[in-house]
Tab-separated table of C-alpha atoms and ligand atoms in Angstrom:
chain	number	residue	atom	x	y	z
A	190	MET	CA	108.055	132.164	93.159
A	191	SER	CA	107.995	129.616	90.370
A	192	LYS	CA	105.199	127.095	90.482
A	193	VAL	CA	105.137	123.416	89.670
A	194	VAL	CA	102.280	120.965	89.219
A	195	LEU	CA	102.989	117.504	90.576
A	196	ALA	CA	101.250	114.231	89.737
A	197	TYR	CA	100.461	113.207	93.298
A	198	SER	CA	99.377	109.703	94.272
A	199	GLY	CA	99.498	110.256	98.003
A	200	GLY	CA	102.120	107.567	98.443
A	201	LEU	CA	105.551	107.850	99.983
A	202	ASP	CA	107.552	109.006	96.937
A	203	THR	CA	105.242	111.778	95.851
A	204	SER	CA	104.614	112.935	99.430
A	205	VAL	CA	108.331	113.404	99.913
A	206	ILE	CA	108.404	115.194	96.551
A	207	VAL	CA	105.825	117.785	97.689
A	208	HIS	CA	108.056	118.707	100.609
A	209	TRP	CA	111.283	118.506	98.606
A	210	LEU	CA	110.047	120.771	95.808
A	211	LYS	CA	108.861	123.324	98.318
A	212	HIS	CA	111.881	123.327	100.621
A	213	GLU	CA	114.812	122.248	98.462
A	214	ARG	CA	113.644	124.024	95.337
A	215	GLY	CA	111.672	126.853	96.888
A	216	MET	CA	108.723	126.268	94.581
A	217	GLY	CA	104.996	126.649	94.981
A	218	VAL	CA	103.632	123.129	94.649
A	219	VAL	CA	100.259	122.416	93.070
A	220	THR	CA	99.221	118.756	93.209
A	221	PHE	CA	97.002	116.737	90.935
A	222	SER	CA	95.509	113.393	91.904
A	223	ALA	CA	93.379	111.471	89.444
A	224	ASP	CA	90.715	108.886	90.024
A	225	VAL	CA	91.427	106.459	87.195
A	226	GLY	CA	89.541	103.675	88.899
A	227	GLN	CA	92.271	102.584	91.297
A	228	GLY	CA	89.559	102.023	93.897
A	229	GLU	CA	90.979	104.394	96.458
A	230	TYR	CA	89.215	107.224	98.231
A	231	LEU	CA	91.001	110.337	97.020
A	232	GLU	CA	89.705	113.209	99.196
A	233	PRO	CA	92.246	112.496	101.965
A	234	VAL	CA	94.989	112.492	99.344
A	235	GLY	CA	94.268	116.123	98.492
A	236	GLU	CA	94.185	117.028	102.183
A	237	ARG	CA	97.495	115.292	102.747
A	238	ALA	CA	99.101	117.308	99.949
A	239	LEU	CA	97.984	120.555	101.582
A	240	GLU	CA	99.165	119.379	104.967
A	241	ILE	CA	102.618	118.682	103.574
A	242	GLY	CA	102.733	122.160	102.126
A	243	ALA	CA	101.129	122.249	98.686
A	244	VAL	CA	99.622	125.619	97.734
A	245	SER	CA	96.656	123.894	96.133
A	246	ALA	CA	95.473	120.368	95.526
A	247	HIS	CA	93.394	119.225	92.563
A	248	VAL	CA	91.545	115.936	92.758
A	249	SER	CA	89.433	114.763	89.874
A	250	ASP	CA	87.497	111.781	88.675
A	251	VAL	CA	88.728	111.154	85.143
A	252	ARG	CA	87.405	107.601	84.784
A	253	GLN	CA	84.931	108.441	82.043
A	254	THR	CA	87.529	110.285	79.973
A	255	PHE	CA	89.954	107.447	80.537
A	256	VAL	CA	87.450	104.924	79.230
A	257	ASP	CA	86.150	106.968	76.284
A	258	GLU	CA	89.379	108.486	75.002
A	259	TYR	CA	92.040	105.939	75.925
A	260	VAL	CA	90.696	102.519	76.865
A	261	ILE	CA	88.087	102.103	74.113
A	262	PRO	CA	90.408	103.209	71.284
A	263	SER	CA	93.020	100.736	72.555
A	264	LEU	CA	90.398	97.984	72.736
A	265	LYS	CA	89.307	98.671	69.163
A	266	ALA	CA	92.938	98.591	68.128
A	267	ALA	CA	93.463	95.231	69.890
A	268	ALA	CA	96.398	96.850	71.625
A	269	VAL	CA	98.216	94.371	73.836
A	270	TYR	CA	101.964	94.633	74.294
A	271	GLU	CA	104.145	91.604	73.714
A	272	GLU	CA	101.185	89.296	73.419
A	273	GLY	CA	99.632	89.875	76.786
A	274	TYR	CA	99.781	93.226	78.560
A	275	PRO	CA	96.631	95.290	77.859
A	276	LEU	CA	98.584	98.475	78.675
A	277	ALA	CA	96.631	99.728	81.699
A	278	THR	CA	99.514	101.735	83.118
A	279	ALA	CA	100.725	102.912	79.726
A	280	LEU	CA	97.270	104.232	78.748
A	281	GLY	CA	96.902	106.125	82.010
A	282	ARG	CA	100.054	108.183	81.555
A	283	PRO	CA	99.068	110.390	78.597
A	284	LEU	CA	95.777	111.154	80.330
A	285	ILE	CA	97.570	112.200	83.508
A	286	ALA	CA	100.010	114.266	81.460
A	287	ALA	CA	97.140	116.028	79.675
A	288	GLU	CA	95.519	116.892	83.004
A	289	LEU	CA	98.841	118.166	84.375
A	290	VAL	CA	99.239	120.427	81.362
A	291	LYS	CA	95.709	121.780	81.777
A	292	ILE	CA	96.273	122.570	85.457
A	293	ALA	CA	99.719	124.039	84.775
A	294	HIS	CA	98.158	126.540	82.400
A	295	GLU	CA	95.260	127.340	84.747
A	296	GLU	CA	97.517	127.849	87.724
A	297	GLY	CA	100.394	129.532	85.933
A	298	CYS	CA	102.935	126.781	86.565
A	299	GLY	CA	106.075	126.686	84.460
A	300	PHE	CA	106.992	123.178	85.586
A	301	VAL	CA	105.520	119.715	85.731
A	302	ALA	CA	106.843	117.129	88.200
A	303	HIS	CA	106.322	113.398	88.571
A	304	GLY	CA	107.454	110.596	90.841
A	305	CYS	CA	108.683	108.190	88.166
A	306	THR	CA	112.052	106.546	88.517
A	307	GLY	CA	114.830	106.924	86.002
A	308	LYS	CA	114.610	103.426	84.624
A	309	GLY	CA	110.945	102.947	83.930
A	310	ASN	CA	108.701	103.569	80.961
A	311	ASP	CA	106.381	105.925	82.781
A	312	GLN	CA	108.811	108.868	82.853
A	313	VAL	CA	109.071	108.615	79.066
A	314	ARG	CA	105.310	108.477	78.600
A	315	ILE	CA	104.610	111.467	80.824
A	316	GLU	CA	107.407	113.586	79.449
A	317	ALA	CA	106.779	112.758	75.796
A	318	SER	CA	103.101	113.578	76.321
A	319	VAL	CA	103.891	116.873	78.027
A	320	ALA	CA	106.307	117.688	75.200
A	321	ALA	CA	103.567	117.057	72.647
A	322	LEU	CA	100.975	119.146	74.459
A	323	ALA	CA	102.952	122.071	75.847
A	324	SER	CA	106.411	122.942	74.669
A	325	ASP	CA	106.611	125.738	77.247
A	326	LEU	CA	106.605	123.452	80.288
A	327	LYS	CA	109.751	122.050	81.883
A	328	VAL	CA	109.811	118.732	83.675
A	329	ILE	CA	111.253	117.959	87.104
A	330	ALA	CA	111.797	114.317	88.052
A	331	PRO	CA	113.044	114.352	91.654
A	332	LEU	CA	113.647	110.598	91.784
A	333	ARG	CA	116.254	111.009	89.050
A	334	GLU	CA	117.900	113.855	90.919
A	335	TRP	CA	117.931	113.434	94.639
A	336	SER	CA	120.346	111.235	96.512
A	337	MET	CA	117.804	109.156	98.426
A	338	LYS	CA	118.080	105.602	97.216
A	339	SER	CA	115.580	103.576	99.210
A	340	ARG	CA	112.211	103.578	100.827
A	341	ASP	CA	113.912	103.620	104.207
A	342	GLU	CA	115.774	106.815	103.399
A	343	GLU	CA	112.523	108.412	102.293
A	344	ILE	CA	110.834	107.356	105.528
A	345	GLU	CA	113.751	108.892	107.402
A	346	TYR	CA	113.273	112.108	105.406
A	347	CYS	CA	109.609	112.131	106.463
A	348	GLU	CA	110.516	111.653	110.094
A	349	THR	CA	113.139	114.404	110.020
A	350	HIS	CA	110.725	116.835	108.391
A	351	ASN	CA	107.530	115.820	110.165
A	352	ILE	CA	105.787	114.748	107.003
A	353	PRO	CA	102.534	113.102	108.008
A	354	ILE	CA	102.690	109.849	106.126
A	355	GLU	CA	101.267	106.647	107.474
A	356	VAL	CA	104.057	104.202	107.118
A	357	THR	CA	102.161	101.007	106.910
A	358	ARG	CA	103.999	97.737	106.817
A	359	ALA	CA	103.718	97.943	103.049
A	360	LYS	CA	103.734	94.874	100.864
A	361	PRO	CA	107.078	94.382	99.173
A	362	TYR	CA	105.483	94.923	95.746
A	363	SER	CA	105.039	98.024	93.663
A	364	TYR	CA	101.572	98.603	92.245
A	365	ASP	CA	100.052	100.784	89.615
A	366	ARG	CA	96.330	100.351	89.349
A	367	ASN	CA	93.451	101.673	87.291
A	368	LEU	CA	90.180	100.329	85.922
A	369	TRP	CA	91.955	98.618	82.999
A	370	GLY	CA	94.224	96.596	85.274
A	371	VAL	CA	96.968	96.396	87.862
A	372	SER	CA	100.711	96.268	87.174
A	373	ILE	CA	102.695	94.489	89.865
A	374	GLU	CA	106.466	94.581	90.229
A	375	CYS	CA	109.302	94.207	92.764
A	376	GLY	CA	109.678	91.952	95.794
A	377	SER	CA	110.097	88.290	94.972
A	378	LEU	CA	108.747	88.951	91.452
A	379	GLU	CA	112.160	90.285	90.497
A	380	ASP	CA	113.313	86.691	90.187
A	381	PRO	CA	111.663	85.558	86.944
A	382	TRP	CA	111.877	81.942	88.094
A	383	SER	CA	109.854	82.402	91.267
A	384	ALA	CA	106.089	82.068	90.945
A	385	PRO	CA	104.060	85.120	91.975
A	386	PRO	CA	102.904	84.645	95.579
A	387	GLU	CA	99.154	84.841	96.180
A	388	ASP	CA	99.493	87.966	98.302
A	389	ALA	CA	100.804	89.913	95.308
A	390	TYR	CA	97.386	89.943	93.622
A	391	LEU	CA	94.819	92.666	94.243
A	392	MET	CA	91.949	92.085	91.808
A	393	THR	CA	91.749	88.374	91.195
A	394	ARG	CA	91.113	85.275	93.198
A	395	SER	CA	93.379	82.327	92.607
A	396	PRO	CA	91.874	80.060	89.915
A	397	GLN	CA	92.156	77.225	92.437
A	398	ASP	CA	89.818	79.034	94.821
A	399	ALA	CA	87.445	80.226	92.099
A	400	PRO	CA	83.914	78.775	91.961
A	401	ASP	CA	83.686	75.167	90.768
A	402	GLU	CA	80.846	76.086	88.426
A	403	PRO	CA	81.540	78.083	85.267
A	404	VAL	CA	79.601	81.269	84.633
A	405	GLU	CA	78.447	82.530	81.252
A	406	LEU	CA	78.138	86.173	80.293
A	407	VAL	CA	76.868	87.877	77.174
A	408	VAL	CA	78.733	91.031	76.234
A	409	GLY	CA	77.159	93.264	73.596
A	410	TYR	CA	79.287	95.551	71.433
A	411	THR	CA	78.282	98.485	69.243
A	412	LYS	CA	80.859	99.396	66.614
A	413	GLY	CA	83.570	97.838	68.721
A	414	ALA	CA	82.659	99.405	72.063
A	415	PRO	CA	81.003	97.386	74.823
A	416	THR	CA	77.412	98.555	75.299
A	417	SER	CA	75.556	95.800	77.135
A	418	LEU	CA	75.985	93.023	79.637
A	419	ASP	CA	73.619	90.056	79.735
A	420	GLY	CA	71.167	91.964	77.573
A	421	GLU	CA	71.128	95.044	79.770
A	422	GLU	CA	72.341	98.248	78.137
A	423	MET	CA	75.137	99.815	80.073
A	424	GLY	CA	77.976	102.295	79.607
A	425	ALA	CA	81.463	100.943	79.031
A	426	LEU	CA	82.625	102.126	82.467
A	427	GLY	CA	79.866	100.162	84.197
A	428	ILE	CA	80.614	97.087	82.103
A	429	ILE	CA	84.322	97.274	82.894
A	430	ASN	CA	83.623	97.571	86.622
A	431	GLN	CA	81.303	94.581	86.582
A	432	LEU	CA	83.621	92.438	84.487
A	433	ASN	CA	86.530	93.215	86.793
A	434	LYS	CA	84.430	91.964	89.674
A	435	ILE	CA	83.020	88.827	88.033
A	436	GLY	CA	86.229	88.018	86.167
A	437	GLY	CA	88.275	88.612	89.299
A	438	ASP	CA	86.080	86.195	91.259
A	439	HIS	CA	86.728	83.551	88.630
A	440	GLY	CA	90.465	84.145	88.604
A	441	VAL	CA	90.445	85.544	85.064
A	442	GLY	CA	93.052	87.989	83.788
A	443	ARG	CA	96.304	87.089	85.522
A	444	LEU	CA	99.372	87.550	83.355
A	445	ASP	CA	103.016	86.938	84.063
A	446	GLN	CA	105.580	88.052	81.519
A	447	VAL	CA	109.140	89.129	81.013
A	448	GLU	CA	108.875	92.343	79.102
A	449	ASN	CA	111.161	94.516	76.990
A	450	ARG	CA	111.111	98.003	78.451
A	451	LEU	CA	111.578	101.033	76.289
A	452	VAL	CA	114.617	102.012	78.350
A	453	GLY	CA	116.452	98.876	77.292
A	454	ILE	CA	116.068	96.500	80.205
A	455	LYS	CA	113.983	93.393	80.579
A	456	SER	CA	111.662	93.276	83.544
A	457	ARG	CA	109.383	90.688	85.037
A	458	GLU	CA	105.840	92.001	85.133
A	459	VAL	CA	102.748	90.551	86.678
A	460	TYR	CA	99.396	91.933	85.638
A	461	GLU	CA	95.779	91.520	86.574
A	462	ALA	CA	93.281	92.689	84.020
A	463	PRO	CA	90.024	90.730	84.147
A	464	ALA	CA	87.818	93.158	82.229
A	465	ALA	CA	90.513	93.953	79.673
A	466	VAL	CA	91.201	90.307	78.928
A	467	MET	CA	87.498	89.528	78.588
A	468	LEU	CA	86.617	92.537	76.447
A	469	HIS	CA	89.591	92.009	74.148
A	470	ARG	CA	88.748	88.343	73.705
A	471	GLY	CA	85.108	89.088	73.002
A	472	LEU	CA	85.835	91.793	70.460
A	473	ARG	CA	88.344	89.591	68.612
A	474	ALA	CA	85.577	87.013	68.279
A	475	LEU	CA	83.241	89.583	66.728
A	476	GLU	CA	85.964	90.768	64.373
A	477	ALA	CA	86.512	87.184	63.255
A	478	LEU	CA	82.821	86.964	62.475
A	479	CYS	CA	82.362	90.325	60.755
A	480	TRP	CA	85.665	91.257	59.141
A	481	GLY	CA	86.933	89.893	55.871
A	482	ARG	CA	90.211	88.053	55.754
A	483	GLU	CA	92.269	90.898	54.301
A	484	LEU	CA	90.917	93.409	56.810
A	485	SER	CA	91.556	91.041	59.732
A	486	HIS	CA	95.088	90.302	58.710
A	487	PHE	CA	95.955	93.908	57.978
A	488	ALA	CA	94.448	95.072	61.286
A	489	GLY	CA	96.685	92.575	63.048
A	490	ILE	CA	99.766	94.342	61.716
A	491	LEU	CA	98.496	97.710	62.918
A	492	SER	CA	97.555	96.296	66.322
A	493	GLU	CA	101.103	95.331	67.026
A	494	ARG	CA	102.304	98.814	66.055
A	495	TYR	CA	99.547	100.487	68.030
A	496	ALA	CA	100.454	98.568	71.183
A	497	ARG	CA	104.083	99.517	70.818
A	498	LEU	CA	103.192	103.152	70.253
A	499	VAL	CA	101.121	103.214	73.458
A	500	TYR	CA	103.845	101.392	75.361
A	501	ASP	CA	106.436	103.836	74.072
A	502	GLY	CA	104.536	106.939	75.144
A	503	LEU	CA	103.716	108.211	71.658
A	504	TRP	CA	100.010	108.707	72.316
A	505	PHE	CA	99.781	112.322	71.213
A	506	THR	CA	100.952	111.782	67.658
A	507	PRO	CA	99.432	111.878	64.180
A	508	LEU	CA	100.312	108.186	63.828
A	509	ARG	CA	98.048	107.215	66.709
A	510	GLU	CA	95.247	109.413	65.408
A	511	SER	CA	95.610	107.925	61.942
A	512	MET	CA	95.472	104.408	63.276
A	513	ASP	CA	92.380	105.323	65.317
A	514	ALA	CA	90.745	106.480	62.080
A	515	PHE	CA	91.512	103.104	60.537
A	516	PHE	CA	90.097	101.141	63.461
A	517	ASN	CA	87.008	103.333	63.761
A	518	ARG	CA	86.194	102.642	60.128
A	519	ALA	CA	86.878	98.939	60.488
A	520	HIS	CA	84.610	98.708	63.520
A	521	ASN	CA	81.571	100.025	61.647
A	522	VAL	CA	80.464	96.405	61.466
A	523	THR	CA	81.477	94.936	64.822
A	524	THR	CA	78.076	95.241	66.418
A	525	GLY	CA	76.743	92.107	68.023
A	526	GLU	CA	77.022	89.822	71.012
A	527	VAL	CA	79.570	87.398	72.367
A	528	ARG	CA	79.093	84.628	74.910
A	529	LEU	CA	81.986	84.288	77.311
A	530	ARG	CA	82.434	81.380	79.688
A	531	LEU	CA	84.552	81.916	82.775
A	532	TYR	CA	85.910	78.952	84.605
A	533	LYS	CA	88.772	78.789	87.071
A	534	GLY	CA	90.947	81.414	85.447
A	535	SER	CA	89.965	80.798	81.851
A	536	CYS	CA	87.789	82.985	79.673
A	537	THR	CA	86.517	81.192	76.588
A	538	VAL	CA	84.380	82.481	73.768
A	539	VAL	CA	81.571	79.972	73.298
A	540	GLY	CA	79.274	81.911	70.979
A	541	ARG	CA	79.028	85.018	68.828
A	542	ARG	CA	76.366	86.643	66.648
A	543	SER	CA	75.972	89.824	64.634
A	544	PRO	CA	73.655	91.291	62.000
A	545	HIS	CA	76.869	92.042	60.067
A	546	ALA	CA	78.236	88.501	60.215
A	547	LEU	CA	80.050	87.437	57.071
A	548	TYR	CA	79.676	83.858	58.191
A	549	ASP	CA	77.204	82.127	55.897
A	550	MET	CA	75.820	78.840	57.134
A	551	HIS	CA	74.879	77.794	53.587
A	552	LEU	CA	78.443	78.179	52.399
A	553	ALA	CA	80.016	76.598	55.487
A	554	THR	CA	77.760	73.624	56.036
A	555	TYR	CA	78.551	69.990	55.225
A	556	THR	CA	74.880	69.096	55.072
A	557	PRO	CA	72.583	68.923	51.998
A	558	GLU	CA	71.835	72.646	52.535
A	559	ASP	CA	75.288	73.365	51.117
A	560	THR	CA	75.246	75.995	48.313
A	561	PHE	CA	79.015	76.240	47.788
A	562	ASP	CA	79.953	75.664	44.125
A	563	HIS	CA	82.306	72.683	44.455
A	564	SER	CA	82.984	72.500	40.740
A	565	ALA	CA	84.433	76.037	40.737
A	566	ALA	CA	87.217	74.873	43.038
A	567	GLU	CA	89.021	73.005	40.290
A	568	GLY	CA	89.691	76.045	38.080
A	569	PHE	CA	90.565	78.154	41.112
A	570	ILE	CA	93.204	75.680	42.250
A	571	LYS	CA	94.646	75.361	38.742
A	572	ILE	CA	95.358	79.083	38.558
A	573	TRP	CA	96.286	79.389	42.236
A	574	SER	CA	98.973	76.750	41.886
A	575	LEU	CA	100.282	77.985	38.536
A	576	PRO	CA	103.164	79.995	40.048
A	577	VAL	CA	103.974	77.118	42.383
A	578	LYS	CA	104.280	74.859	39.357
A	579	SER	CA	106.465	77.299	37.429
A	580	GLU	CA	108.837	77.746	40.355
A	581	ALA	CA	109.121	74.039	40.957
A	582	ARG	CA	109.799	73.395	37.270
A	583	GLN	CA	112.481	76.073	37.206
A	584	ALA	CA	114.094	74.619	40.352
A	585	ARG	CA	114.244	71.186	38.763
A	586	GLY	CA	115.924	72.751	35.744
A	587	LYS	CA	113.289	71.901	33.140
B	688	LIG	N1	105.727	97.499	82.774
B	688	LIG	C1	104.474	98.199	82.811
B	688	LIG	C2	104.553	99.392	81.905
B	688	LIG	O1	105.604	99.847	81.577
B	688	LIG	C3	104.060	98.543	84.213
B	688	LIG	C4	104.650	99.776	84.806
B	688	LIG	C5	104.226	99.976	86.217
B	688	LIG	N2	104.469	101.330	86.631
B	688	LIG	C6	104.558	101.727	87.900
B	688	LIG	N3	104.766	102.991	88.109
B	688	LIG	N4	104.453	100.904	88.901
B	688	LIG	O2	103.546	99.873	81.483
């Protein structure tokens, strides 16, 4: 009997898939469910898989790996897609793919299956990652193959086949959640003109209902990675969890964008990412303080490319590793602290300091302490504007 390892969330789609792979395809189904910080108790998910007919169910807490190997590199790379999305979903996919590959080899599976639809980015990310890591594995994507078209048909399938799935009166939205944020789609959000209803949000309070008093936090970074909160040393995972909570209470991290998918369509996406928004903002402030102008501007070009690479599912590539090498070197100096003020949905940097600061008060000041050589400016400007002068003269024809 051929065996397949399925990325199993415990939801309707993947529960139907367990049964379908076993009965329609006659395969032995191994499931894998990952704790990526979606805040859901996963033990019952493994049990459900077995109940539906899986031959074995793997459940593992991969939060630390997710933070260390995916989230932090993307933070250092300032990777946000199309000016907003911190890539929570996109970063989770290569990790899940890597775990699937590991389990496939342990359990002797020749196939990997997932519950992605045929018009999303996630199928590309998982399959491109599997392709990079294990050329021997074949992929099965039941949602691209079977004839069921709606949730209702899947519920009917469950009823016909006695699949124990609690059919709750689900919200009309589709969610993908991990510790770096939530991606929200479907329902009324499909109309890009209609404002996201309050009940769509999972992690954040409405800025209107947030506390009337601002709160200030000090985030410490060591070489670009968050290492303390309000002076207390803490691992990045702990910091992210706390910032999601505090930021969420203050309504920080809501995003609403129309996005260009890799598969060619535009989609309206709503995101919540309190910790990601705060940590990105803080680190940019430290970079501004500690990086020279050329480094800052060059890094900006790479950031845009890095974000697109993550979005496009090209995580396991020499390009990503090369860009990581660049950012790791650049972040040798981004050690220091940033003061963030949260107030009714906003997150503002109100202070920054670092032993590596390039900012020099004596050069910047407009007081008598000024040491800047004003007289040197004249010669600098003369030479700086020389080409401007030549061009202008040429244009005038003299
Ligand atoms: N548009 C986002 C992305 O491509 C969110 C995808 C959400 N995925 C999901 N399976 N619900 O990364």
